[in-house]
Short mmCIF file of C-alpha atoms and ligand atoms in Angstrom, two decimals:
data_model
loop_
_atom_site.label_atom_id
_atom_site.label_comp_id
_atom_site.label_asym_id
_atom_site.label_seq_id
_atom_site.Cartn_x
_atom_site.Cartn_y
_atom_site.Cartn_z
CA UNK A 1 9.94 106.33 -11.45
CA UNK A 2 8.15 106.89 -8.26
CA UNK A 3 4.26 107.35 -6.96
CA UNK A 4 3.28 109.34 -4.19
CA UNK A 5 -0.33 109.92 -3.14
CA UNK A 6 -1.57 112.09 -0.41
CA UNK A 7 -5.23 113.11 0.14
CA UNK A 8 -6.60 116.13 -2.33
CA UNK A 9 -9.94 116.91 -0.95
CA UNK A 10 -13.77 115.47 -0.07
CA UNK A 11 -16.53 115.39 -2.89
CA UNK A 12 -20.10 117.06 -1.94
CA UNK A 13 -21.13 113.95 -1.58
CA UNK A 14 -18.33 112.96 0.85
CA UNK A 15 -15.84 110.73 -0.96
CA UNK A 16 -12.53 111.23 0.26
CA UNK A 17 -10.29 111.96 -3.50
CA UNK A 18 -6.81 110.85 -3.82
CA UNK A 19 -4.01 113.10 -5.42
CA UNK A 20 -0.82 110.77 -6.96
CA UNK A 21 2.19 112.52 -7.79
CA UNK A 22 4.56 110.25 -10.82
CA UNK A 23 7.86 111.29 -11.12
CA UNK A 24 10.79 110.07 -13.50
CA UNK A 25 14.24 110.07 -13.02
CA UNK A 26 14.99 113.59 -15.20
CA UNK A 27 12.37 115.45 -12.64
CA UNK A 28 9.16 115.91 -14.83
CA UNK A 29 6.19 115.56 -12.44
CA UNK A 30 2.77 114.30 -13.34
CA UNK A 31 -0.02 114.71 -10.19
CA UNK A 32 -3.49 113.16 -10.96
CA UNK A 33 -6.43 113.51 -9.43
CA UNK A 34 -8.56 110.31 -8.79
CA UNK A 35 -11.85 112.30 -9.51
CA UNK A 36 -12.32 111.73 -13.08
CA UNK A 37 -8.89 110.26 -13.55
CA UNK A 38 -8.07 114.19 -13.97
CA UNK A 39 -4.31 115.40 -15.11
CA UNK A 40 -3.76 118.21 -12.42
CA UNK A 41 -0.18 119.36 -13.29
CA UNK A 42 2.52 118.32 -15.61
CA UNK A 43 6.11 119.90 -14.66
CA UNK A 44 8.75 119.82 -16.37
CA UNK A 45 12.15 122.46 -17.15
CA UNK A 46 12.01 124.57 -20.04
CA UNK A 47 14.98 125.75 -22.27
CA UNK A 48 16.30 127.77 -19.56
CA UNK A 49 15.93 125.38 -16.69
CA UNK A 50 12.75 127.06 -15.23
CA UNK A 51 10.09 124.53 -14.66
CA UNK A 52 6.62 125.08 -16.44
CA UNK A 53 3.37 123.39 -15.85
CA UNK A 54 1.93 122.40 -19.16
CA UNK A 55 -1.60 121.74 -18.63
CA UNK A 56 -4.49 124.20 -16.85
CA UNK A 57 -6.10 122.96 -13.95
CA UNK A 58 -8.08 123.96 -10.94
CA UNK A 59 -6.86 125.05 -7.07
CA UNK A 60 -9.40 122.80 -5.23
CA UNK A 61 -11.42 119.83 -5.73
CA UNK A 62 -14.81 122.04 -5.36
CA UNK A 63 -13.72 123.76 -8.58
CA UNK A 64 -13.14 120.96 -10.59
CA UNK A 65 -16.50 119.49 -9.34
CA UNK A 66 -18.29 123.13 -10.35
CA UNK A 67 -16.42 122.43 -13.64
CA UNK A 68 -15.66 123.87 -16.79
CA UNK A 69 -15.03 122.01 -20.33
CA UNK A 70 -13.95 118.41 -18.93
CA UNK A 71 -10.88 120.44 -17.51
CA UNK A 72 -7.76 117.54 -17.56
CA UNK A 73 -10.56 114.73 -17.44
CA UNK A 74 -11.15 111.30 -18.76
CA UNK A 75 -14.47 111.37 -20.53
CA UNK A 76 -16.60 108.73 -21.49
CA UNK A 77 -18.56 106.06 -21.23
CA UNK A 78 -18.46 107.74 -24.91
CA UNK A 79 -16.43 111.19 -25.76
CA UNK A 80 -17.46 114.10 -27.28
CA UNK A 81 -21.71 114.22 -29.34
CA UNK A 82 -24.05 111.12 -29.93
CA UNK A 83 -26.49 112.24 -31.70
CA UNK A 84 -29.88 112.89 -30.21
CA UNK A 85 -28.18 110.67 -28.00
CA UNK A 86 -29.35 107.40 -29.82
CA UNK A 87 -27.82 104.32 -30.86
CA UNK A 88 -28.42 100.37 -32.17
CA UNK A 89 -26.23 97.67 -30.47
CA UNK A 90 -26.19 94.52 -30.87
CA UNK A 91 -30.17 94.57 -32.54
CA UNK A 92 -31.05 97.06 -29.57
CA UNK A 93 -31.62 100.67 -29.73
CA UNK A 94 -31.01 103.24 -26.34
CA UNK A 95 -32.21 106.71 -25.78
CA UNK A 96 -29.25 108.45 -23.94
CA UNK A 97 -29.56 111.25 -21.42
CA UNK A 98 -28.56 114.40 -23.04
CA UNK A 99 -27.14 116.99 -21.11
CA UNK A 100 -26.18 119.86 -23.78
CA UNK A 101 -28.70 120.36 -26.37
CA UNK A 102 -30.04 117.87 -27.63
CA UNK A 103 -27.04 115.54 -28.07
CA UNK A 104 -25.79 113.73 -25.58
CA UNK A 105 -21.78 115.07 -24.85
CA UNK A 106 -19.24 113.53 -22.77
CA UNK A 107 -20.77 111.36 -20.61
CA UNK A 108 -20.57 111.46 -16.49
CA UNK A 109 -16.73 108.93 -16.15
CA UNK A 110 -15.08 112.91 -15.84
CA UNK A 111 -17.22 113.63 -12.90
CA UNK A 112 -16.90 110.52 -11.18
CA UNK A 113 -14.17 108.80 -8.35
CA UNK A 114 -12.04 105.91 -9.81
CA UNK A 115 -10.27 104.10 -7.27
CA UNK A 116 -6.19 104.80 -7.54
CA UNK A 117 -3.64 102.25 -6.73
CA UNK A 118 -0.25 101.97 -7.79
CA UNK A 119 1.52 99.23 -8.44
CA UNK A 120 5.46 99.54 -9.44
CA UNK A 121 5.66 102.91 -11.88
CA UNK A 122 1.94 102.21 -13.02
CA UNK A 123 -0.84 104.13 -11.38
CA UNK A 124 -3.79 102.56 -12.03
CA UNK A 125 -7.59 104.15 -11.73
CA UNK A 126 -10.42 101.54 -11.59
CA UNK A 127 -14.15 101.84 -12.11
CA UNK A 128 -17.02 99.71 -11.83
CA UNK A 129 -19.58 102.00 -14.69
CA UNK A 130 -23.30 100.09 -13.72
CA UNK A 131 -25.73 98.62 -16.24
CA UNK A 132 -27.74 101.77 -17.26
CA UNK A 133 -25.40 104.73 -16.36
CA UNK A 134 -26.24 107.45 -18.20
CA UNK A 135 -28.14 105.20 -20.26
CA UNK A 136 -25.76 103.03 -21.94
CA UNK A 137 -25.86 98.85 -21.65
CA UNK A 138 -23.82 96.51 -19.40
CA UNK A 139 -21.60 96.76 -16.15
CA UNK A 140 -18.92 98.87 -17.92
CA UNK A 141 -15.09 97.71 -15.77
CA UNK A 142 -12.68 101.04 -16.85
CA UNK A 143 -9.17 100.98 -15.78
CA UNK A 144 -7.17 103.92 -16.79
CA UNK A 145 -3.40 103.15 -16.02
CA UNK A 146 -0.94 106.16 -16.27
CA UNK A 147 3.09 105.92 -15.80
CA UNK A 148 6.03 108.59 -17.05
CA UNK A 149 8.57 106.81 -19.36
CA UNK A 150 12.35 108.04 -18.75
CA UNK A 151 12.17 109.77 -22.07
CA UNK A 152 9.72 111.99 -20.23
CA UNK A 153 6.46 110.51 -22.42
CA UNK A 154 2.90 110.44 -19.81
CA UNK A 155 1.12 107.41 -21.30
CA UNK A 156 -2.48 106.92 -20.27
CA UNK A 157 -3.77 103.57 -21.27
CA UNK A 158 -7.16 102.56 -21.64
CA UNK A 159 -9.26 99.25 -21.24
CA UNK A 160 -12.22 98.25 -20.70
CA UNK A 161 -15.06 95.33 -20.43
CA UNK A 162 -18.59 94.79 -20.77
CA UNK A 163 -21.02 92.10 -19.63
CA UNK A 164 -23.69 93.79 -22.42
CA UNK A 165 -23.32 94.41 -25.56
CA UNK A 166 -21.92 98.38 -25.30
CA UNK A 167 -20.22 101.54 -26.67
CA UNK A 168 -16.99 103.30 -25.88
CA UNK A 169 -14.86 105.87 -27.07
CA UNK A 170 -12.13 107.42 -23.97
CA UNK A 171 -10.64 109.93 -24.20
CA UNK A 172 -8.40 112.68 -22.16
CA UNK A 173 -9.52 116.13 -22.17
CA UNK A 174 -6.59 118.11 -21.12
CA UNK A 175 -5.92 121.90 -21.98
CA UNK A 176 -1.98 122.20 -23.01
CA UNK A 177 -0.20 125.42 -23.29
CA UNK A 178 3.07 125.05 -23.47
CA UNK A 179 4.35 128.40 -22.21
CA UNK A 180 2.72 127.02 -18.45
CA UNK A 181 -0.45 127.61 -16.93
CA UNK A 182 -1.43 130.94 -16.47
CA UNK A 183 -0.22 132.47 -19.95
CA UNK A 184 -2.60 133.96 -21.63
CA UNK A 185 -2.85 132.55 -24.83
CA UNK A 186 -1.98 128.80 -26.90
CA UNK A 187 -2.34 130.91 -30.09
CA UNK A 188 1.13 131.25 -31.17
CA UNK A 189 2.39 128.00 -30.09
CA UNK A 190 3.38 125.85 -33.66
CA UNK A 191 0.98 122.47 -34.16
CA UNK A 192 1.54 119.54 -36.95
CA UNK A 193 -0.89 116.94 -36.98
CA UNK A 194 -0.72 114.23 -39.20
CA UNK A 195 -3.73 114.33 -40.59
CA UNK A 196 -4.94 114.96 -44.24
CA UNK A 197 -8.81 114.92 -44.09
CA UNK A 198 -10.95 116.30 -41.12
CA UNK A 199 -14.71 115.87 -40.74
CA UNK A 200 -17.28 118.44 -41.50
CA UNK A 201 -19.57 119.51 -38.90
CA UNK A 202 -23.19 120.26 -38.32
CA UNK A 203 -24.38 123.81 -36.51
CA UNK A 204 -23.83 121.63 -33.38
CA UNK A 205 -20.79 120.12 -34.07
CA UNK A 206 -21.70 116.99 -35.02
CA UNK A 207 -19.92 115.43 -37.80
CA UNK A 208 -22.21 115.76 -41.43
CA UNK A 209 -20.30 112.52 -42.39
CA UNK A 210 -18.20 114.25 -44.82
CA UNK A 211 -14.48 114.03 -44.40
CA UNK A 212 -13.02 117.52 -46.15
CA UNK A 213 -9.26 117.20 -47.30
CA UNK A 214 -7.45 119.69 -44.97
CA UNK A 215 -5.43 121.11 -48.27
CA UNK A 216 -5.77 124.55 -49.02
CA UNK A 217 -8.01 125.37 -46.04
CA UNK A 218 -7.16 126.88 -42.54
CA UNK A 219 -7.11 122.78 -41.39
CA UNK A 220 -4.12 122.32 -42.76
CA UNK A 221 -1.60 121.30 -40.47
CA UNK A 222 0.17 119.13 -42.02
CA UNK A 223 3.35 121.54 -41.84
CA UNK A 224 3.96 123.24 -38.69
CA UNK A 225 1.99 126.38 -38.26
CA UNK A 226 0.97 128.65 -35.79
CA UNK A 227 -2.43 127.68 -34.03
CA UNK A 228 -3.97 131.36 -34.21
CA UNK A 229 -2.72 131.94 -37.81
CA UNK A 230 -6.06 131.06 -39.33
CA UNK A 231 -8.25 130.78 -36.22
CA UNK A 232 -9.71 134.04 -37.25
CA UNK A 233 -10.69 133.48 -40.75
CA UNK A 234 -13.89 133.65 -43.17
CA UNK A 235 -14.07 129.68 -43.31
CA UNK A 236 -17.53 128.34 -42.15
CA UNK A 237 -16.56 125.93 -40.25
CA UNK A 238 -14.14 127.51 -38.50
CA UNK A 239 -16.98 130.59 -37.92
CA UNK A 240 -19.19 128.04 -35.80
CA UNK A 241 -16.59 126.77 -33.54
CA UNK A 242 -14.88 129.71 -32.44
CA UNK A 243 -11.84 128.02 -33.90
CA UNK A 244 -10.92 124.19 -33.91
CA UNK A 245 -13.69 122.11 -32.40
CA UNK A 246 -12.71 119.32 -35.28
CA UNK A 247 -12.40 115.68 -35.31
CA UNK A 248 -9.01 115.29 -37.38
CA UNK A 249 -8.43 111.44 -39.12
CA UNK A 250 -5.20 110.49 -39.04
CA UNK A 251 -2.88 109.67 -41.59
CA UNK A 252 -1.46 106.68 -40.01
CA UNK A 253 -3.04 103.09 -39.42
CA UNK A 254 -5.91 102.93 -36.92
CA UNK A 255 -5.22 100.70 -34.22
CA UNK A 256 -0.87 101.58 -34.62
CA UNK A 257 0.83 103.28 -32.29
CA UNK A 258 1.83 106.08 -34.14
CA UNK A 259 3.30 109.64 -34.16
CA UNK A 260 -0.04 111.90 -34.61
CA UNK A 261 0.89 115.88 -33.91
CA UNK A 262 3.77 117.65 -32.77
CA UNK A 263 3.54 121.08 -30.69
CA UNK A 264 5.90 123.31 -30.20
CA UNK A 265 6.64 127.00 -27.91
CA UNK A 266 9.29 129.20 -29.50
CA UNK A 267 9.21 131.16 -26.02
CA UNK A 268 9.97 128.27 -23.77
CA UNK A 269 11.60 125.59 -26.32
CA UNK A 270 8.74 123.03 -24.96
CA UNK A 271 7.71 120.24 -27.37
CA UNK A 272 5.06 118.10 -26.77
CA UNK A 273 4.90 114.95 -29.41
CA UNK A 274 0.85 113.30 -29.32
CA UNK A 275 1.47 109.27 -29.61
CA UNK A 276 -1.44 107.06 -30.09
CA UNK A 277 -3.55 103.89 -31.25
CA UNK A 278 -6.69 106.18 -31.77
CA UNK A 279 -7.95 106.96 -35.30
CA UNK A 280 -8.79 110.52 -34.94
CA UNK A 281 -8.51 113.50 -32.18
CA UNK A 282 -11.09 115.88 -31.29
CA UNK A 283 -8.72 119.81 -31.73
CA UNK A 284 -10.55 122.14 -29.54
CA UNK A 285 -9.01 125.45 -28.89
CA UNK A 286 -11.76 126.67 -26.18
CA UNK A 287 -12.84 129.59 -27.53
CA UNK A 288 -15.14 130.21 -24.30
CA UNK A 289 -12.36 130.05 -21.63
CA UNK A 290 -12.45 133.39 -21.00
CA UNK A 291 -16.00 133.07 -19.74
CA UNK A 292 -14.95 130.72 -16.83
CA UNK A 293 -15.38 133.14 -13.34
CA UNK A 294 -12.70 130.66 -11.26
CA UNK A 295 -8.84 130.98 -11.73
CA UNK A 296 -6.61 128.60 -12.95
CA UNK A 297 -3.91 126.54 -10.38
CA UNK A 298 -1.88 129.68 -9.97
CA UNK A 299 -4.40 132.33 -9.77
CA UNK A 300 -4.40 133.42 -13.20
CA UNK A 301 -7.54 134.83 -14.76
CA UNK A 302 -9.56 132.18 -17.47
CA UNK A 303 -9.13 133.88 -21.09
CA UNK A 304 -10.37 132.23 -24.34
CA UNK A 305 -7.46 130.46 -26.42
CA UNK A 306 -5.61 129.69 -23.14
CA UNK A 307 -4.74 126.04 -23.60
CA UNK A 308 -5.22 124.00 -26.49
CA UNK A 309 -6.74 120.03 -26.21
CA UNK A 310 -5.83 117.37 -28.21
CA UNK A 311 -8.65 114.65 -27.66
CA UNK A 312 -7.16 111.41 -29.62
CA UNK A 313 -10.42 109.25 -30.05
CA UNK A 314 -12.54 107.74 -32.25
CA UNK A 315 -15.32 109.49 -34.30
CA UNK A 316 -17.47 111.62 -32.65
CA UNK A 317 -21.60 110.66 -33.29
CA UNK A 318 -20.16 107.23 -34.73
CA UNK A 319 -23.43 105.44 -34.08
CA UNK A 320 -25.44 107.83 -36.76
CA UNK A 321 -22.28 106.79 -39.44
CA UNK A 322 -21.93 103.46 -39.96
CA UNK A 323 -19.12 103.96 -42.32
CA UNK A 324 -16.93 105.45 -39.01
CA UNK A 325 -14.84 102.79 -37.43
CA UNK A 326 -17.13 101.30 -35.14
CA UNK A 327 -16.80 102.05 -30.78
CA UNK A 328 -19.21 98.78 -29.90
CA UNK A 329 -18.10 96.45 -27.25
CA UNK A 330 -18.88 93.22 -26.80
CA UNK A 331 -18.71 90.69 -24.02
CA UNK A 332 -15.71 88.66 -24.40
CA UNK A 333 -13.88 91.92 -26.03
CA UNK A 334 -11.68 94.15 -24.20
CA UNK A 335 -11.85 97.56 -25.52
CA UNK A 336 -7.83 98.89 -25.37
CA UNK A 337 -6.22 102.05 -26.29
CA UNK A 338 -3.18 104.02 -25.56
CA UNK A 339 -2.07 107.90 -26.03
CA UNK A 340 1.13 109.53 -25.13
CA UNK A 341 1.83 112.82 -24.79
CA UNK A 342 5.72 113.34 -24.82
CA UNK A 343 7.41 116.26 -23.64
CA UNK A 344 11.20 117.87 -24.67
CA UNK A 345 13.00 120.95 -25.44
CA UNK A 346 14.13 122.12 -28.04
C1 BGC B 1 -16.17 119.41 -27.49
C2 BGC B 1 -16.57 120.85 -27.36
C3 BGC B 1 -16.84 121.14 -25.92
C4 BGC B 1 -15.61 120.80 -25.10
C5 BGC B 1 -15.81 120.99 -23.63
C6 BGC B 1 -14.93 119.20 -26.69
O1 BGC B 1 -14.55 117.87 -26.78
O2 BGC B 1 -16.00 119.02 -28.83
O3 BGC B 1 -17.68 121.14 -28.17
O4 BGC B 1 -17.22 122.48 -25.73
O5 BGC B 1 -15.20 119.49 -25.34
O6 BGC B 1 -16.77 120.11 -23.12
#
């Protein structure tokens, strides 16, 4: 495997933002952008030999920084909704800022430079979070470390540290469509994911604390189905996201690395398999794309159900549910996790 890097752009505020390019030895590319750790491209052939770019992404680094939906990103210092953006840790409690609403959702980590540097086939993106950053406790150190395997897998690994008692929860937020960017739809592209319960959510999308069994109800992927077949349907839940906006538990052992979901394009023969240690994945089908007035890499118009993201992470609002698996960090502890998303045809 080799790393390139040559310079992508300049922030507003004048930092100069690295762009690394990771290839393997059967040609699939991965380029990512050192402002917020972002997933620019991901090449690789299709049935016929023609290469396709699996994830959407932006033409310029002023795009990305006038940003829609976490596009590619690493979020954190906590993904997706605390609630009212309050928590307890260790016997203290923080108000949070909160950006959307009145929860406080994905944190700033997507917005911000981490420092690229590559060492052997491992590209690794460092950052130095401060004590009090966006309200949370502790000097927060984040390395995200991304590398291609030769059986054409992107793993993006995870750790972190904390001087303060803490909470994290990382995740990537990248928008997949396996017919390439600038198709117009994910809908009819064929998803499993291992996963038998899913939890309920609030009006906004905060998780009730109920875990619904996915049987029976348009959740169900548990055998391979199309993504649009019941995006459109009666169900509640499914009403108030516009589709999947649904944190999915896993069937498998939290903490394994296991096999989690499996997607799949008839038209190109692209399979991507989801590997991970997380216990649960945010499914968000973007709905709102369509509303986004800049193009994607390739000039293609924005339309709603144009890539699909698969956001393995632990429980969204997991302070306000203490039965969740818990996201606190303590000094001493290193907070590590690992998802790969590996690519074939079929
Ligand atoms: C959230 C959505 C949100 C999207 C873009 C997802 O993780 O669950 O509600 O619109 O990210 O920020």
């Amino acid at each position: 495997m080799s790393i390139k890097r040559k310079l992508f752009g300049r922030t507003k505020s004048g930092q100069d933002v690295y762009i690394y390019t990771l290839e393997n030895k059967n040609g699939m590319r991965a380029e990512i952008i050192e402002y917020g750790c972002i997933i620019h491209s991901i090449v690789l052939p299709d049935r016929t030999g023609v290469e396709r770019d699996v994830v959407l992404g932006c033409q310029t680094l002023e795009d990305y920084e006038n940003g829609f939906g976490a596009i590619g990103s690493i979020v954190g210092r906590v993904a997706n909704r605390i609630e009212n953006g309050v928590f307890t840790v260790g016997g203290r409690t923080y108000q949070l800022e909160t950006g959307r609403g009145k929860h406080h959702v994905h944190g700033v980590f997507g917005r911000t430079v981490f420092r690229g540097s590559a060492d052997g086939d491992k590209l690794m993106l460092d950052y130095l979070s401060p004590d009090g950053e966006d309200g949370f406790p502790g000097n927060l150190n984040v390395r995200v470390t991304y590398s291609l395997t030769d059986e054409n897998g992107l793993v993006i690994d995870y750790t972190a540290t904390t001087d303060q008692p803490t909470i994290v929860n990382l995740t990537n937020h990248s928008y997949f469509n396996l017919d390439g960017e600038g198709s117009p739809s994910m809908l009819d592209q064929i998803l499993t994911i291992y996963a038998s319960g899913v939890c309920e959510n609030d009006a906004d999308t905060c998780p009730t604390g109920r875990i619904l069994p996915v049987a029976g109800t348009p959740f169900d992927f548990t055998q391979p189905k199309p993504i649009g077949r019941d995006i459109f349907s009666d169900d509640e839940q499914i009403k108030m996201a516009r589709g999947y906006d649904h944190n999915f538990v896993f069937d498998k052992k939290p903490g394994e690395l296991g096999l989690v979901a499996t997607a799949y394009s008839e038209r190109t023969g692209i399979v991507m398999d989801t590997f991970t240690t997380q216990p649960a994945m945010q499914f968000f089908t973007a709905g709102f794309l369509g509303a986004i007035p800049r193009p994607g890499k390739n000039g293609a118009r924005r339309s709603n159900y144009q890539g699909f993201c698969q956001e393995t992470q632990h429980y969204p609002c997991t302070p306000s549910h203490p039965e969740f698996p818990s996201i606190d960090l303590f000094p001493g502890d290193r907070y590590h996790e690992t998802t790969i998303y590996r690519f074939g045809v079929r």
